Amino acid sequence: MRLTLHGTRGSMGRAGPETALFGGDTSCIDISNGEDSLLILDAGSGLSRLNQILNPPPARIDILLTHLHLDHLQGLGFFRPAFSGDVEVHLWGPASSTMTLSERLSRYLSPPLFPVRIRDLPGLRFHDLRPGTYQIGNYEVVADLVCHPGPTLGFRISHGSKTVTYLPDHEPALGGNFPRPGEWTSGFDLSNSADLLIHDFQYTADEYEERIGWGHSSIPHALAFANQVGAKRMISFHHDPDHDDTELDRLHQAARDSGLSFELTSGQTGLTVDL
Amino acid sequence: MAQHPIEMILLKQWASLIAVPVWITDADGRLIYYNEATEEIIGLRFEDAGELSAEQLSEVFVLCDLDGSPLATDDRPLIIALTKQMASHRRIRFLRSDKEWREIAVTALPIIGEGNRQLGAMVTMWEDKD
C-alpha cells in the first residue's frame, strides 16, 4: 500500500508561511496499491489537491468519511471527479439514527452554506456505514464507532499482510483513568498491532485540560494509546490550527525524546508512505 | 477479551463518575460493570464480584418478590430490558452479601445502538425508604 497525505490539519484550515511544512489543508489521505483501486480517507480541503494528481481519474473512487464535521467535508464540493458522470465516487460515512448520509450531507452541500447542491454532483453514491467489516475495492475495511462527538467511525484498512488504522478525531482518554484495559478503550481493536496508526495529535497536555470532551487527544494520550495497542509506527495527524511548524517540530522532538516503543512520523502534507 | 462497543465504554465511564447506582450488562446479560454507588447497596465490590455470566448472576444475587415468593427470571427488570427491549421497573427484595435482606426499587433500560444493535442493558436501583 502507498499512502499520501494531502491534508493533516485539524478543525479548520490554516494556510500561511508559518504552516508551510506541515500544511494548512484539512484531513485527506489517499491509499493506492498499484491496482485499479483508489481509496480516499476523508474529504477535507486536502481533497482538492487530488484534482491535479488524478488526471485522468479512475472510473471508481471510494471515499471513507470518518464523520461529517466540516473539516472532513470541505473538499467534497471542489472535487472535480464528483462533477463528472463518468466517475463513480462512492461515499462511505457513518449511519445515523435519524437521517441518511445523503440527507445529512445535503445540509452542507446546499444553499445558503454552499452554492452547489448535492444533486449537482452526479458521480456521488452513498453508503450508510455501520460498524462491521466491508470489502471496498481490494481493501478489507473494518469500521467501528470511536469516541468523538456525534457518530464517528475509525477505520482499519488491510491489503495483503499490511494494516493501517485511521483515527483522525479520537479522544480515548475521555472519562479519565487512561490508559485503561484494552476492552474498555475506544479504538483498541481497530488499532491492535497495526503496521501504521494515523492518530489525532491535536493538543498539548495543558491545552487538553481546557478541552476535555471536545473529541481530541492530547499528545501524551496519543502516544500512550499507540504504545498500548502495539502500533509499529504512528503518523501524527489533525494538528491544531494554532500549532505552527516551529511548535509542531518542538512537540514531535519532545515526544521522540521521551522514548517511544514505535516510530513516530510527523504528519506533513505531501508525505508518502509505502507499506 | 474483545473491546466493548463505544456506547458501552462511554456508559461505563459515565457510571464510574456519578453517585447514582448503575449496573451494566452486555447483550448476553453478562455483568460487565457496576459502580461504587451500587457497591454500597449490594454490599459487594465489583473488583471482588468480577464479570459474571447471566447464569452466575442468578447464583450470586438472590432476588425475590416483596412477599418473599421467588421472582421468575422472566419477570426481572433486567431480563425484560434485554429480551423485550423495553424499560422495566419493579420493587424487589434481595439478599446482600452480608446475608441481610433489603428492599430496593430497580429500573432497567435496554441499550440499543444505531441500526438497532442490541448492546446490553443498564440498571439503576435505590433502597426503598417507604
PDB file of N, CA and C in Angstrom, chain A residues 89-128:
ATOM      1  N   VAL A  89     -18.086   8.096  -7.631  1.00  0.00           N
ATOM      2  CA  VAL A  89     -17.441   8.462  -6.368  1.00  0.00           C
ATOM      3  C   VAL A  89     -18.330   7.930  -5.243  1.00  0.00           C
ATOM      4  N   HIS A  90     -17.865   6.857  -4.633  1.00  0.00           N
ATOM      5  CA  HIS A  90     -18.643   6.213  -3.574  1.00  0.00           C
ATOM      6  C   HIS A  90     -18.260   6.814  -2.234  1.00  0.00           C
ATOM      7  N   LEU A  91     -19.256   7.362  -1.548  1.00  0.00           N
ATOM      8  CA  LEU A  91     -19.043   7.950  -0.223  1.00  0.00           C
ATOM      9  C   LEU A  91     -19.547   6.979   0.834  1.00  0.00           C
ATOM     10  N   TRP A  92     -18.652   6.618   1.735  1.00  0.00           N
ATOM     11  CA  TRP A  92     -18.997   5.719   2.835  1.00  0.00           C
ATOM     12  C   TRP A  92     -18.874   6.520   4.124  1.00  0.00           C
ATOM     13  N   GLY A  93     -19.997   6.729   4.807  1.00  0.00           N
ATOM     14  CA  GLY A  93     -19.946   7.529   6.027  1.00  0.00           C
ATOM     15  C   GLY A  93     -20.821   6.944   7.107  1.00  0.00           C
ATOM     16  N   PRO A  94     -20.653   7.415   8.339  1.00  0.00           N
ATOM     17  CA  PRO A  94     -21.365   6.801   9.465  1.00  0.00           C
ATOM     18  C   PRO A  94     -22.875   6.957   9.366  1.00  0.00           C
ATOM     19  N   ALA A  95     -23.574   5.859   9.629  1.00  0.00           N
ATOM     20  CA  ALA A  95     -25.031   5.897   9.666  1.00  0.00           C
ATOM     21  C   ALA A  95     -25.479   6.665  10.904  1.00  0.00           C
ATOM     22  N   SER A  96     -26.650   7.261  10.809  1.00  0.00           N
ATOM     23  CA  SER A  96     -27.233   7.933  11.968  1.00  0.00           C
ATOM     24  C   SER A  96     -28.626   7.365  12.193  1.00  0.00           C
ATOM     25  N   SER A  97     -29.164   7.585  13.368  1.00  0.00           N
ATOM     26  CA  SER A  97     -30.482   7.028  13.669  1.00  0.00           C
ATOM     27  C   SER A  97     -31.608   7.912  13.167  1.00  0.00           C
ATOM     28  N   THR A  98     -31.284   9.059  12.589  1.00  0.00           N
ATOM     29  CA  THR A  98     -32.351   9.980  12.191  1.00  0.00           C
ATOM     30  C   THR A  98     -32.409  10.247  10.690  1.00  0.00           C
ATOM     31  N   MET A  99     -31.283  10.392  10.023  1.00  0.00           N
ATOM     32  CA  MET A  99     -31.290  10.749   8.608  1.00  0.00           C
ATOM     33  C   MET A  99     -30.255   9.923   7.857  1.00  0.00           C
ATOM     34  N   THR A 100     -30.460   9.814   6.551  1.00  0.00           N
ATOM     35  CA  THR A 100     -29.480   9.096   5.744  1.00  0.00           C
ATOM     36  C   THR A 100     -28.224   9.942   5.574  1.00  0.00           C
ATOM     37  N   LEU A 101     -27.163   9.310   5.125  1.00  0.00           N
ATOM     38  CA  LEU A 101     -25.913  10.021   4.860  1.00  0.00           C
ATOM     39  C   LEU A 101     -26.139  11.136   3.841  1.00  0.00           C
ATOM     40  N   SER A 102     -26.878  10.813   2.780  1.00  0.00           N
ATOM     41  CA  SER A 102     -27.149  11.804   1.738  1.00  0.00           C
ATOM     42  C   SER A 102     -27.906  12.999   2.308  1.00  0.00           C
ATOM     43  N   GLU A 103     -28.896  12.748   3.130  1.00  0.00           N
ATOM     44  CA  GLU A 103     -29.682  13.846   3.708  1.00  0.00           C
ATOM     45  C   GLU A 103     -28.822  14.722   4.601  1.00  0.00           C
ATOM     46  N   ARG A 104     -27.939  14.106   5.370  1.00  0.00           N
ATOM     47  CA  ARG A 104     -27.101  14.909   6.266  1.00  0.00           C
ATOM     48  C   ARG A 104     -26.075  15.708   5.484  1.00  0.00           C
ATOM     49  N   LEU A 105     -25.511  15.101   4.446  1.00  0.00           N
ATOM     50  CA  LEU A 105     -24.545  15.848   3.624  1.00  0.00           C
ATOM     51  C   LEU A 105     -25.224  17.008   2.902  1.00  0.00           C
ATOM     52  N   SER A 106     -26.501  16.820   2.578  1.00  0.00           N
ATOM     53  CA  SER A 106     -27.233  17.879   1.877  1.00  0.00           C
ATOM     54  C   SER A 106     -27.380  19.137   2.723  1.00  0.00           C
ATOM     55  N   ARG A 107     -27.302  18.989   4.018  1.00  0.00           N
ATOM     56  CA  ARG A 107     -27.410  20.174   4.880  1.00  0.00           C
ATOM     57  C   ARG A 107     -26.254  21.142   4.623  1.00  0.00           C
ATOM     58  N   TYR A 108     -25.093  20.585   4.308  1.00  0.00           N
ATOM     59  CA  TYR A 108     -23.955  21.450   3.980  1.00  0.00           C
ATOM     60  C   TYR A 108     -23.917  21.732   2.483  1.00  0.00           C
ATOM     61  N   LEU A 109     -24.093  20.701   1.677  1.00  0.00           N
ATOM     62  CA  LEU A 109     -23.977  20.876   0.232  1.00  0.00           C
ATOM     63  C   LEU A 109     -25.304  21.390  -0.335  1.00  0.00           C
ATOM     64  N   SER A 110     -25.675  22.586   0.057  1.00  0.00           N
ATOM     65  CA  SER A 110     -26.871  23.252  -0.465  1.00  0.00           C
ATOM     66  C   SER A 110     -26.817  24.705  -0.008  1.00  0.00           C
ATOM     67  N   PRO A 111     -27.446  25.609  -0.762  1.00  0.00           N
ATOM     68  CA  PRO A 111     -27.502  27.000  -0.305  1.00  0.00           C
ATOM     69  C   PRO A 111     -28.279  27.105   1.006  1.00  0.00           C
ATOM     70  N   PRO A 112     -27.966  28.032   1.880  1.00  0.00           N
ATOM     71  CA  PRO A 112     -27.012  29.116   1.651  1.00  0.00           C
ATOM     72  C   PRO A 112     -25.576  28.781   2.070  1.00  0.00           C
ATOM     73  N   LEU A 113     -25.330  27.580   2.627  1.00  0.00           N
ATOM     74  CA  LEU A 113     -23.979  27.283   3.093  1.00  0.00           C
ATOM     75  C   LEU A 113     -23.020  27.005   1.944  1.00  0.00           C
ATOM     76  N   PHE A 114     -23.565  26.479   0.824  1.00  0.00           N
ATOM     77  CA  PHE A 114     -22.703  26.135  -0.307  1.00  0.00           C
ATOM     78  C   PHE A 114     -23.518  26.291  -1.588  1.00  0.00           C
ATOM     79  N   PRO A 115     -22.926  26.847  -2.639  1.00  0.00           N
ATOM     80  CA  PRO A 115     -23.733  27.136  -3.833  1.00  0.00           C
ATOM     81  C   PRO A 115     -24.128  25.907  -4.634  1.00  0.00           C
ATOM     82  N   VAL A 116     -23.386  24.821  -4.480  1.00  0.00           N
ATOM     83  CA  VAL A 116     -23.656  23.615  -5.272  1.00  0.00           C
ATOM     84  C   VAL A 116     -24.521  22.665  -4.453  1.00  0.00           C
ATOM     85  N   ARG A 117     -25.545  22.129  -5.099  1.00  0.00           N
ATOM     86  CA  ARG A 117     -26.389  21.145  -4.412  1.00  0.00           C
ATOM     87  C   ARG A 117     -25.834  19.753  -4.645  1.00  0.00           C
ATOM     88  N   ILE A 118     -26.200  18.871  -3.766  1.00  0.00           N
ATOM     89  CA  ILE A 118     -25.669  17.518  -3.857  1.00  0.00           C
ATOM     90  C   ILE A 118     -26.137  16.843  -5.153  1.00  0.00           C
ATOM     91  N   ARG A 119     -27.303  17.229  -5.645  1.00  0.00           N
ATOM     92  CA  ARG A 119     -27.796  16.629  -6.892  1.00  0.00           C
ATOM     93  C   ARG A 119     -27.010  17.111  -8.109  1.00  0.00           C
ATOM     94  N   ASP A 120     -26.205  18.150  -7.897  1.00  0.00           N
ATOM     95  CA  ASP A 120     -25.354  18.629  -8.993  1.00  0.00           C
ATOM     96  C   ASP A 120     -24.047  17.842  -9.090  1.00  0.00           C
ATOM     97  N   LEU A 121     -23.903  16.859  -8.225  1.00  0.00           N
ATOM     98  CA  LEU A 121     -22.705  16.016  -8.243  1.00  0.00           C
ATOM     99  C   LEU A 121     -23.136  14.608  -8.650  1.00  0.00           C
ATOM    100  N   PRO A 122     -23.285  14.361  -9.943  1.00  0.00           N
ATOM    101  CA  PRO A 122     -23.908  13.110 -10.396  1.00  0.00           C
ATOM    102  C   PRO A 122     -23.077  11.872 -10.116  1.00  0.00           C
ATOM    103  N   GLY A 123     -21.793  12.072  -9.841  1.00  0.00           N
ATOM    104  CA  GLY A 123     -20.960  10.895  -9.612  1.00  0.00           C
ATOM    105  C   GLY A 123     -21.101  10.287  -8.236  1.00  0.00           C
ATOM    106  N   LEU A 124     -21.761  10.989  -7.313  1.00  0.00           N
ATOM    107  CA  LEU A 124     -21.770  10.525  -5.928  1.00  0.00           C
ATOM    108  C   LEU A 124     -22.710   9.335  -5.710  1.00  0.00           C
ATOM    109  N   ARG A 125     -22.221   8.374  -4.956  1.00  0.00           N
ATOM    110  CA  ARG A 125     -23.031   7.227  -4.497  1.00  0.00           C
ATOM    111  C   ARG A 125     -22.869   7.174  -2.978  1.00  0.00           C
ATOM    112  N   PHE A 126     -23.939   6.891  -2.270  1.00  0.00           N
ATOM    113  CA  PHE A 126     -23.908   6.992  -0.807  1.00  0.00           C
ATOM    114  C   PHE A 126     -24.072   5.630  -0.147  1.00  0.00           C
ATOM    115  N   HIS A 127     -23.281   5.421   0.878  1.00  0.00           N
ATOM    116  CA  HIS A 127     -23.338   4.166   1.639  1.00  0.00           C
ATOM    117  C   HIS A 127     -23.347   4.502   3.128  1.00  0.00           C
ATOM    118  N   ASP A 128     -24.467   4.250   3.783  1.00  0.00           N
ATOM    119  CA  ASP A 128     -24.547   4.457   5.230  1.00  0.00           C
ATOM    120  C   ASP A 128     -23.833   3.304   5.924  1.00  0.00           C
TER     121      ASP A 128
END
